[in-house]
mmCIF file of C-alpha atoms in Angstrom:
data_model
loop_
_atom_site.group_PDB
_atom_site.id
_atom_site.type_symbol
_atom_site.label_atom_id
_atom_site.label_comp_id
_atom_site.label_asym_id
_atom_site.label_seq_id
_atom_site.Cartn_x
_atom_site.Cartn_y
_atom_site.Cartn_z
ATOM 1 C CA MET A 28 20.233 3.273 0.601
ATOM 2 C CA THR A 29 19.732 -0.166 -2.336
ATOM 3 C CA SER A 30 19.269 -3.798 -0.222
ATOM 4 C CA ASP A 31 20.593 -6.991 -2.283
ATOM 5 C CA ASP A 32 18.574 -9.675 -0.647
ATOM 6 C CA ARG A 33 16.687 -11.768 -2.855
ATOM 7 C CA ALA A 34 13.406 -10.185 -3.998
ATOM 8 C CA VAL A 35 9.849 -11.306 -4.932
ATOM 9 C CA SER A 36 9.385 -13.229 -7.725
ATOM 10 C CA SER A 37 6.324 -12.099 -9.856
ATOM 11 C CA ASP A 38 5.033 -13.855 -12.310
ATOM 12 C CA GLU A 39 4.406 -10.679 -14.400
ATOM 13 C CA THR A 40 8.249 -9.638 -14.847
ATOM 14 C CA PRO A 41 8.096 -6.924 -17.139
ATOM 15 C CA GLN A 42 9.863 -6.947 -20.805
ATOM 16 C CA ALA A 43 12.134 -3.644 -21.211
ATOM 17 C CA GLU A 44 10.918 -0.986 -23.112
ATOM 18 C CA LYS A 45 12.077 1.208 -25.445
ATOM 19 C CA ALA A 46 12.716 5.020 -23.871
ATOM 20 C CA THR A 47 10.314 7.615 -25.205
ATOM 21 C CA LEU A 48 12.932 10.629 -22.501
ATOM 22 C CA SER A 49 16.484 12.184 -23.689
ATOM 23 C CA PRO A 50 19.075 11.953 -21.853
ATOM 24 C CA ASP A 51 18.184 14.923 -19.805
ATOM 25 C CA GLN A 52 15.161 13.857 -19.168
ATOM 26 C CA ILE A 53 15.476 10.234 -17.630
ATOM 27 C CA LYS A 54 18.204 11.846 -15.457
ATOM 28 C CA GLY A 55 15.162 14.418 -14.407
ATOM 29 C CA ALA A 56 12.904 11.949 -13.218
ATOM 30 C CA ALA A 57 15.681 10.153 -11.434
ATOM 31 C CA ALA A 58 16.240 12.688 -9.685
ATOM 32 C CA GLN A 59 12.617 13.402 -8.745
ATOM 33 C CA PHE A 60 12.052 9.961 -7.727
ATOM 34 C CA GLY A 61 15.203 9.303 -6.011
ATOM 35 C CA ASP A 62 14.415 12.517 -3.350
ATOM 36 C CA ALA A 63 10.514 10.904 -3.332
ATOM 37 C CA LEU A 64 12.726 8.222 -2.317
ATOM 38 C CA GLY A 65 15.548 9.359 0.606
ATOM 39 C CA GLU A 66 17.689 8.441 -2.269
ATOM 40 C CA THR A 67 20.396 10.999 -3.347
ATOM 41 C CA SER A 68 23.914 9.865 -3.330
ATOM 42 C CA PRO A 69 25.288 9.141 -7.195
ATOM 43 C CA LYS A 70 24.648 5.136 -7.220
ATOM 44 C CA PRO A 71 20.657 4.520 -5.893
ATOM 45 C CA VAL A 72 19.971 7.986 -8.627
ATOM 46 C CA ALA A 73 21.859 6.102 -11.266
ATOM 47 C CA GLN A 74 20.488 3.255 -11.048
ATOM 48 C CA ILE A 75 16.881 4.516 -10.981
ATOM 49 C CA GLY A 76 17.715 5.771 -14.104
ATOM 50 C CA GLN A 77 18.376 2.825 -15.579
ATOM 51 C CA LEU A 78 15.110 1.595 -14.808
ATOM 52 C CA ILE A 79 13.065 4.060 -16.830
ATOM 53 C CA GLU A 80 15.558 3.685 -19.407
ATOM 54 C CA LYS A 81 15.172 -0.634 -19.808
ATOM 55 C CA CYS A 82 12.734 -1.271 -18.256
ATOM 56 C CA GLY A 83 10.709 2.366 -19.173
ATOM 57 C CA LEU A 84 8.619 5.067 -16.686
ATOM 58 C CA PRO A 85 5.262 3.028 -16.617
ATOM 59 C CA PHE A 86 6.949 -0.147 -14.669
ATOM 60 C CA VAL A 87 8.567 2.807 -12.208
ATOM 61 C CA GLU A 88 5.758 4.500 -11.853
ATOM 62 C CA LYS A 89 4.011 1.693 -10.886
ATOM 63 C CA ILE A 90 6.624 -0.149 -8.107
ATOM 64 C CA MET A 91 6.992 4.083 -7.079
ATOM 65 C CA ALA A 92 3.013 3.452 -6.338
ATOM 66 C CA GLU A 93 3.248 0.095 -4.312
ATOM 67 C CA THR A 94 6.126 1.484 -2.613
ATOM 68 C CA GLU A 95 4.292 4.047 -1.252
ATOM 69 C CA ALA A 96 0.892 1.354 -0.220
ATOM 70 C CA ILE A 97 3.816 -1.044 1.940
ATOM 71 C CA GLU A 98 4.610 2.278 3.312
ATOM 72 C CA ALA A 99 1.157 3.591 4.185
ATOM 73 C CA GLU A 100 1.102 0.342 5.945
ATOM 74 C CA GLY A 101 3.968 0.977 8.446
ATOM 75 C CA GLY A 102 6.637 -0.213 5.621
ATOM 76 C CA LEU A 103 8.522 -3.706 5.192
ATOM 77 C CA LEU A 104 10.938 -5.625 7.119
ATOM 78 C CA THR A 105 14.218 -7.116 6.012
ATOM 79 C CA HIS A 106 14.649 -10.084 5.961
ATOM 80 C CA ASP A 107 16.512 -10.940 9.173
ATOM 81 C CA ARG A 108 12.865 -9.268 10.425
ATOM 82 C CA LYS A 109 15.618 -6.317 12.938
ATOM 83 C CA ARG A 110 15.093 -3.773 11.047
ATOM 84 C CA ARG A 111 12.179 -1.480 8.786
ATOM 85 C CA ARG A 112 13.611 -1.237 4.876
ATOM 86 C CA SER A 113 13.913 2.012 3.732
ATOM 87 C CA LYS A 114 11.807 3.692 1.227
ATOM 88 C CA GLY A 115 14.339 3.544 -0.916
ATOM 89 C CA GLY A 116 14.949 -0.165 0.105
ATOM 90 C CA VAL A 117 11.208 -1.057 -0.369
ATOM 91 C CA PHE A 118 11.413 -0.142 -4.464
ATOM 92 C CA PHE A 119 14.046 -1.668 -4.800
ATOM 93 C CA TYR A 120 13.201 -4.168 -3.109
ATOM 94 C CA LEU A 121 10.548 -4.871 -5.166
ATOM 95 C CA ALA A 122 11.824 -3.491 -8.336
ATOM 96 C CA LYS A 123 14.199 -6.511 -8.489
ATOM 97 C CA GLY A 124 11.763 -8.889 -7.989
ATOM 98 C CA GLN A 125 9.507 -7.751 -10.551
ATOM 99 C CA MET A 126 11.674 -7.170 -13.262
ATOM 100 C CA ASP A 127 13.907 -9.453 -15.498
ATOM 101 C CA ALA A 128 16.646 -11.294 -14.765
ATOM 102 C CA GLY A 129 18.488 -10.753 -17.553
ATOM 103 C CA LEU A 130 17.688 -6.872 -16.650
ATOM 104 C CA ARG A 131 18.542 -7.834 -13.521
ATOM 105 C CA ALA A 132 22.156 -8.796 -13.823
ATOM 106 C CA GLN A 133 22.845 -5.391 -15.582
ATOM 107 C CA ILE A 134 21.697 -2.612 -13.399
ATOM 108 C CA PHE A 135 22.355 -4.541 -10.394
ATOM 109 C CA PRO A 136 25.519 -7.159 -10.899
ATOM 110 C CA ASN A 137 25.528 -7.920 -7.421
ATOM 111 C CA PHE A 138 21.998 -8.917 -7.150
ATOM 112 C CA GLY A 139 22.269 -12.655 -5.192
ATOM 113 C CA LYS A 140 25.954 -11.848 -3.883
ATOM 114 C CA GLY A 141 27.426 -11.273 -0.489
ATOM 115 C CA GLY A 142 28.103 -8.205 1.128
ATOM 116 C CA ASP A 143 32.030 -8.161 -0.996
ATOM 117 C CA GLY A 144 30.726 -9.037 -3.653
ATOM 118 C CA THR A 145 32.252 -12.301 -4.517
ATOM 119 C CA ILE A 146 29.307 -14.930 -5.445
ATOM 120 C CA ALA A 147 27.948 -16.723 -2.619
ATOM 121 C CA PRO A 148 27.751 -20.030 -2.148
ATOM 122 C CA PRO A 149 24.645 -22.285 -2.203
ATOM 123 C CA GLY A 150 22.563 -23.267 1.168
ATOM 124 C CA ILE A 151 21.419 -26.579 2.489
ATOM 125 C CA GLU A 152 18.943 -28.070 0.693
ATOM 126 C CA TRP A 153 15.502 -29.016 2.725
ATOM 127 C CA ASP A 154 15.468 -32.198 2.891
ATOM 128 C CA LYS A 155 19.172 -32.623 4.388
ATOM 129 C CA ARG A 156 17.755 -30.098 6.981
ATOM 130 C CA ILE A 157 17.148 -33.041 9.339
ATOM 131 C CA GLU A 158 21.170 -34.738 9.881
ATOM 132 C CA PRO A 159 21.992 -31.535 11.107
ATOM 133 C CA MET A 160 19.883 -30.228 13.211
ATOM 134 C CA ASN A 161 18.877 -33.732 15.170
ATOM 135 C CA THR A 162 22.990 -33.013 15.771
ATOM 136 C CA LEU A 163 22.099 -29.592 16.902
ATOM 137 C CA ARG A 164 19.332 -30.339 19.420
ATOM 138 C CA ARG A 165 22.356 -32.022 21.758
ATOM 139 C CA ASP A 166 23.465 -28.871 22.342
ATOM 140 C CA ALA A 167 20.834 -26.226 22.157
ATOM 141 C CA GLY A 168 20.085 -22.948 23.317
ATOM 142 C CA GLN A 169 17.049 -21.379 25.269
ATOM 143 C CA ILE A 170 14.492 -18.941 24.649
ATOM 144 C CA SER A 171 13.833 -16.059 26.924
ATOM 145 C CA GLY A 172 10.944 -15.029 25.178
ATOM 146 C CA LEU A 173 8.499 -16.366 22.486
ATOM 147 C CA THR A 174 5.442 -13.820 20.494
ATOM 148 C CA VAL A 175 3.968 -14.825 17.442
ATOM 149 C CA THR A 176 1.081 -13.190 15.689
ATOM 150 C CA LEU A 177 -1.544 -15.093 13.595
ATOM 151 C CA SER A 178 -4.182 -13.970 11.343
ATOM 152 C CA GLY A 179 -6.695 -16.420 10.087
ATOM 153 C CA ARG A 180 -11.025 -17.264 9.736
ATOM 154 C CA PRO A 181 -11.413 -18.796 13.562
ATOM 155 C CA GLY A 182 -13.472 -21.447 13.350
ATOM 156 C CA LYS A 183 -15.975 -23.008 15.851
ATOM 157 C CA LEU A 184 -15.957 -21.127 19.325
ATOM 158 C CA HIS A 185 -15.322 -23.545 23.592
ATOM 159 C CA ILE A 186 -16.849 -20.990 25.746
ATOM 160 C CA ASP A 187 -16.174 -22.000 29.285
ATOM 161 C CA GLY A 188 -16.737 -18.776 31.568
ATOM 162 C CA SER A 189 -14.071 -15.288 30.961
ATOM 163 C CA SER A 190 -12.114 -18.454 28.273
ATOM 164 C CA VAL A 191 -12.972 -18.767 24.707
ATOM 165 C CA MET A 192 -10.890 -20.974 22.529
ATOM 166 C CA THR A 193 -10.782 -21.904 19.380
ATOM 167 C CA VAL A 194 -8.818 -24.264 16.777
ATOM 168 C CA ILE A 195 -7.134 -22.690 13.761
ATOM 169 C CA GLU A 196 -5.033 -25.322 11.396
ATOM 170 C CA GLN A 197 -2.495 -24.991 8.838
ATOM 171 C CA ARG A 198 -2.536 -26.578 5.509
ATOM 172 C CA GLN A 199 0.271 -27.162 2.649
ATOM 173 C CA VAL A 200 2.197 -24.714 3.462
ATOM 174 C CA LYS A 201 3.821 -22.558 0.338
ATOM 175 C CA ALA A 202 7.329 -21.349 1.182
ATOM 176 C CA PRO A 203 7.405 -17.847 1.265
ATOM 177 C CA PRO A 204 10.684 -16.155 -0.253
ATOM 178 C CA TYR A 205 13.927 -15.962 1.375
ATOM 179 C CA PRO A 206 17.123 -14.345 2.016
ATOM 180 C CA LYS A 207 20.431 -17.024 0.339
ATOM 181 C CA GLY A 208 20.752 -19.135 3.126
ATOM 182 C CA VAL A 209 17.768 -19.777 3.842
ATOM 183 C CA PRO A 210 16.746 -23.093 2.152
ATOM 184 C CA HIS A 211 13.791 -23.288 0.030
ATOM 185 C CA PHE A 212 10.677 -26.044 -0.477
ATOM 186 C CA ASP A 213 7.851 -25.717 -3.231
ATOM 187 C CA THR A 214 5.120 -26.585 -0.615
ATOM 188 C CA VAL A 215 4.781 -29.020 3.125
ATOM 189 C CA ASP A 216 1.741 -31.080 2.947
ATOM 190 C CA GLY A 217 0.025 -31.804 6.509
ATOM 191 C CA VAL A 218 -1.829 -30.366 8.590
ATOM 192 C CA THR A 219 -0.635 -28.113 11.945
ATOM 193 C CA SER A 220 -3.293 -27.187 14.809
ATOM 194 C CA TYR A 221 -2.902 -23.858 16.474
ATOM 195 C CA TYR A 222 -4.957 -23.717 19.410
ATOM 196 C CA ILE A 223 -6.059 -20.781 20.489
ATOM 197 C CA PHE A 224 -7.228 -19.768 24.044
ATOM 198 C CA MET A 225 -7.938 -15.853 24.781
ATOM 199 C CA SER A 226 -9.919 -13.605 26.963
ATOM 200 C CA LEU A 227 -14.209 -13.424 26.715
ATOM 201 C CA ARG A 228 -13.424 -9.653 27.298
ATOM 202 C CA HIS A 229 -11.428 -9.888 24.022
ATOM 203 C CA TRP A 230 -13.290 -11.569 21.980
ATOM 204 C CA LYS A 231 -16.009 -8.905 22.427
ATOM 205 C CA ARG A 232 -15.042 -6.614 20.948
ATOM 206 C CA VAL A 233 -14.097 -8.414 16.897
ATOM 207 C CA GLU A 234 -17.267 -10.721 17.962
ATOM 208 C CA LYS A 235 -19.360 -8.454 15.334
ATOM 209 C CA ALA A 236 -16.248 -7.325 13.286
ATOM 210 C CA LEU A 237 -15.901 -11.257 11.709
ATOM 211 C CA GLU A 238 -19.490 -11.319 10.861
ATOM 212 C CA ASP A 239 -17.916 -10.344 7.903
ATOM 213 C CA GLU A 240 -16.113 -13.063 5.768
ATOM 214 C CA SER A 241 -13.512 -10.990 4.422
ATOM 215 C CA ASP A 242 -12.229 -10.045 7.827
ATOM 216 C CA LEU A 243 -9.341 -12.109 9.520
ATOM 217 C CA LEU A 244 -9.045 -12.355 13.576
ATOM 218 C CA VAL A 245 -5.421 -11.385 14.081
ATOM 219 C CA VAL A 246 -3.780 -13.020 17.842
ATOM 220 C CA GLU A 247 -0.672 -11.949 19.215
ATOM 221 C CA GLY A 248 -0.366 -14.111 22.155
ATOM 222 C CA SER A 249 3.122 -16.613 23.678
ATOM 223 C CA ALA A 250 3.573 -19.713 22.230
ATOM 224 C CA VAL A 251 4.488 -23.426 23.309
ATOM 225 C CA TYR A 252 3.898 -26.799 21.363
ATOM 226 C CA ASP A 253 1.525 -28.873 23.216
ATOM 227 C CA ALA A 254 2.450 -32.364 23.195
ATOM 228 C CA LYS A 255 -0.885 -33.714 24.248
ATOM 229 C CA LEU A 256 -3.316 -31.334 21.839
ATOM 230 C CA GLU A 257 0.238 -32.354 18.903
ATOM 231 C CA GLY A 258 -0.064 -28.635 17.783
ATOM 232 C CA ILE A 259 1.102 -25.347 18.741
ATOM 233 C CA THR A 260 -0.953 -23.521 22.385
ATOM 234 C CA VAL A 261 -1.148 -19.647 21.800
ATOM 235 C CA LEU A 262 -1.922 -17.848 24.657
ATOM 236 C CA SER A 263 -3.217 -14.816 23.143
ATOM 237 C CA THR A 264 -2.152 -10.844 24.642
ATOM 238 C CA ARG A 265 -3.765 -8.802 21.857
ATOM 239 C CA VAL A 266 -7.076 -9.543 19.879
ATOM 240 C CA SER A 267 -7.942 -7.916 16.686
ATOM 241 C CA THR A 268 -9.380 -8.196 12.886
ATOM 242 C CA LYS A 269 -7.502 -7.119 10.093
ATOM 243 C CA LYS A 270 -10.545 -4.582 9.579
ATOM 244 C CA LEU A 271 -10.255 -2.665 12.744
ATOM 245 C CA ASP A 272 -6.254 -2.418 13.326
ATOM 246 C CA TYR A 273 -6.566 -0.894 9.399
ATOM 247 C CA GLN A 274 -9.023 1.496 11.242
ATOM 248 C CA LYS A 275 -7.260 2.268 14.118
ATOM 249 C CA ARG A 276 -4.305 3.659 11.709
ATOM 250 C CA LYS A 277 -6.636 5.462 9.672
ATOM 251 C CA ALA A 278 -8.151 7.095 12.591
ATOM 252 C CA LYS A 279 -4.950 7.930 14.017
ATOM 253 C CA THR A 280 -2.965 9.737 10.505
ATOM 254 C CA LEU A 281 -5.921 12.251 10.069
ATOM 255 C CA GLY A 282 -6.039 12.807 13.814
ATOM 256 C CA ALA A 283 -2.133 13.423 13.966
ATOM 257 C CA GLN A 284 -3.319 15.205 10.356
ATOM 258 C CA SER A 285 -5.826 18.204 11.878
ATOM 259 C CA SER A 286 -5.464 18.771 15.862
ATOM 260 C CA ALA A 287 -8.767 21.365 15.150
ATOM 261 C CA THR A 288 -12.099 20.039 16.525
ATOM 262 C CA PRO A 289 -14.132 18.106 13.799
ATOM 263 C CA THR A 290 -17.731 19.237 13.034
ATOM 264 C CA ALA A 291 -20.845 17.819 13.177
ATOM 265 C CA LYS A 292 -20.310 17.844 8.394
ATOM 266 C CA ASP A 293 -16.198 16.604 8.914
ATOM 267 C CA GLU A 294 -18.099 13.690 11.612
ATOM 268 C CA SER A 295 -20.592 12.582 8.703
ATOM 269 C CA VAL A 296 -18.991 12.916 5.597
ATOM 270 C CA GLU A 297 -16.046 10.963 7.852
ATOM 271 C CA ARG A 298 -18.707 8.545 8.179
ATOM 272 C CA GLU A 299 -19.677 8.289 5.179
ATOM 273 C CA ALA A 300 -16.135 7.150 3.510
ATOM 274 C CA SER A 301 -15.869 4.704 6.716
ATOM 275 C CA ALA A 302 -19.382 3.016 5.513
ATOM 276 C CA THR A 303 -17.928 3.200 1.531
ATOM 277 C CA ASP A 304 -15.004 1.597 2.654
ATOM 278 C CA GLU A 305 -16.285 -1.641 4.455
ATOM 279 C CA ARG A 306 -18.626 -1.578 1.334
ATOM 280 C CA GLU A 307 -16.194 -2.012 -1.107
ATOM 281 C CA LEU A 308 -14.191 -3.888 1.332
ATOM 282 C CA SER A 309 -16.819 -6.679 2.034
ATOM 283 C CA GLY A 310 -16.750 -10.034 -0.063
ATOM 284 C CA LEU A 311 -13.277 -9.346 -1.336
ATOM 285 C CA PRO A 312 -11.143 -12.233 -1.175
ATOM 286 C CA PRO A 313 -8.603 -11.472 2.447
ATOM 287 C CA GLU A 314 -5.791 -10.800 0.369
ATOM 288 C CA GLU A 315 -7.495 -8.560 -2.615
ATOM 289 C CA ALA A 316 -9.244 -6.553 0.721
ATOM 290 C CA GLU A 317 -5.574 -5.716 1.894
ATOM 291 C CA LYS A 318 -4.086 -4.696 -0.860
ATOM 292 C CA LEU A 319 -6.927 -2.138 -2.100
ATOM 293 C CA GLN A 320 -6.764 -0.770 1.528
ATOM 294 C CA GLN A 321 -3.341 -0.484 1.040
ATOM 295 C CA LEU A 322 -3.993 0.919 -2.495
ATOM 296 C CA GLN A 323 -6.635 3.364 -0.451
ATOM 297 C CA LYS A 324 -5.143 4.891 2.462
ATOM 298 C CA ALA A 325 -1.571 5.323 -0.160
ATOM 299 C CA ALA A 326 -4.652 7.706 -2.062
ATOM 300 C CA ASP A 327 -4.820 9.320 0.878
ATOM 301 C CA ASN A 328 -1.257 10.686 1.355
ATOM 302 C CA LEU A 329 -1.027 11.183 -2.430
ATOM 303 C CA ARG A 330 -3.487 13.350 -2.624
ATOM 304 C CA GLN A 331 -2.941 15.407 0.791
ATOM 305 C CA LYS A 332 0.637 15.569 -0.419
ATOM 306 C CA LEU A 333 -0.154 16.890 -3.418
ATOM 307 C CA ALA A 334 -2.440 19.704 -1.561
ATOM 308 C CA ALA A 335 0.520 20.562 1.559
ATOM 309 C CA MET A 336 2.882 20.943 -2.291
ATOM 310 C CA GLU A 337 -0.204 23.332 -3.830
ATOM 311 C CA GLU A 338 -0.941 25.130 -0.610
ATOM 312 C CA GLY A 339 2.879 26.141 -0.059
ATOM 313 C CA GLY A 340 3.437 27.116 -2.928
ATOM 314 C CA GLN A 341 6.182 24.114 -3.899
ATOM 315 C CA GLU A 342 6.156 23.086 -7.825
ATOM 316 C CA SER A 343 9.047 20.931 -7.444
ATOM 317 C CA GLY A 344 7.678 17.200 -6.999
ATOM 318 C CA GLN A 345 4.154 18.205 -7.752
ATOM 319 C CA LYS A 346 3.607 17.017 -11.200
ATOM 320 C CA MET A 347 5.297 12.805 -10.046
ATOM 321 C CA THR A 348 3.090 13.074 -7.195
ATOM 322 C CA ARG A 349 0.378 13.508 -9.598
ATOM 323 C CA ARG A 350 1.544 11.010 -11.822
ATOM 324 C CA LEU A 351 2.093 8.644 -8.265
ATOM 325 C CA LEU A 352 -1.390 9.520 -7.626
ATOM 326 C CA LYS A 353 -2.945 8.617 -10.863
ATOM 327 C CA GLN A 354 -1.079 5.474 -11.231
ATOM 328 C CA THR A 355 -2.586 4.729 -7.563
ATOM 329 C CA GLU A 356 -5.864 5.050 -8.721
ATOM 330 C CA LYS A 357 -5.223 3.645 -11.622
ATOM 331 C CA GLN A 358 -4.617 -0.062 -9.585
ATOM 332 C CA ILE A 359 -7.626 0.280 -7.317
ATOM 333 C CA ALA A 360 -9.951 0.849 -10.420
ATOM 334 C CA THR A 361 -8.472 -1.866 -12.004
ATOM 335 C CA LEU A 362 -8.702 -4.379 -8.545
ATOM 336 C CA LYS A 363 -12.191 -2.866 -8.330
ATOM 337 C CA HIS A 364 -13.603 -3.690 -12.052
ATOM 338 C CA ARG A 365 -12.002 -7.231 -10.881
ATOM 339 C CA TYR A 366 -14.230 -7.956 -8.284
ATOM 340 C CA ASN A 367 -17.837 -5.355 -10.262
ATOM 341 C CA ARG A 368 -17.263 -2.495 -6.990
#
């Protein structure tokens, strides 16, 4: 299943590379990638073949490695956030956003069009949003529930009994990628203040983790506009950090993979690996630390997948899995080298 949503743009747009594979080799590689993505229908497999032919095998391997990393972190939602994209949907979403526009039009002729293949009409411009929204406000609907998730570094704390308060500010918002029809803007200047209330019990769980300045506080809860504070109040129901969430997901994955009771040696190795992860992530910018975590988890998954193939005598897919692992390890090495890790 492919996705014709508007994809993320990239500063590193690959140029077409001359294919060094024969048509049969391209067809075979496309089938292997399609199988790994759960895409077995002729159309998506053919599109993967065109990507290999026109953009080069290294480009497709890079997109595949990024797809594995995203899947390892829980996947990617569709633009309307109603469902999780299929693995193939993530792959095509990333590919469309990182390839040359001319090649994209050749391989995905319906990109940017409506579901019936017609050109979608332009949406409203950001500067023209005020008048219709003011009109609509006279006949507004009603919210039955609202939950937000925000991440960032907390400010100074005020503790009053079992209540912990802090303020997190959002400055000069840059527009993320939106589907066609949602107005785009470059930046919105100004400051939006979020007034965070959490329990002392929740704060104590994350206090030590946040001594690492590269980690980020994660808060989920109900949100309401507070006219007296002229900002948004968030009443927390869950408090964690990016790294604590990653460690929980990793522990859950390891627990699901083995039902055997760990030996003292296993626990020692796990502690050493965890300490290594922390050293590697310490001091990295939060975005880069999260990316490194994703890549490392994807590499772990690929190694486990390869080991299972070898143990079960499954020859099909081993070569491609090794190539994906090599590509992922290369991205990890590049990221570590950039920050002297």
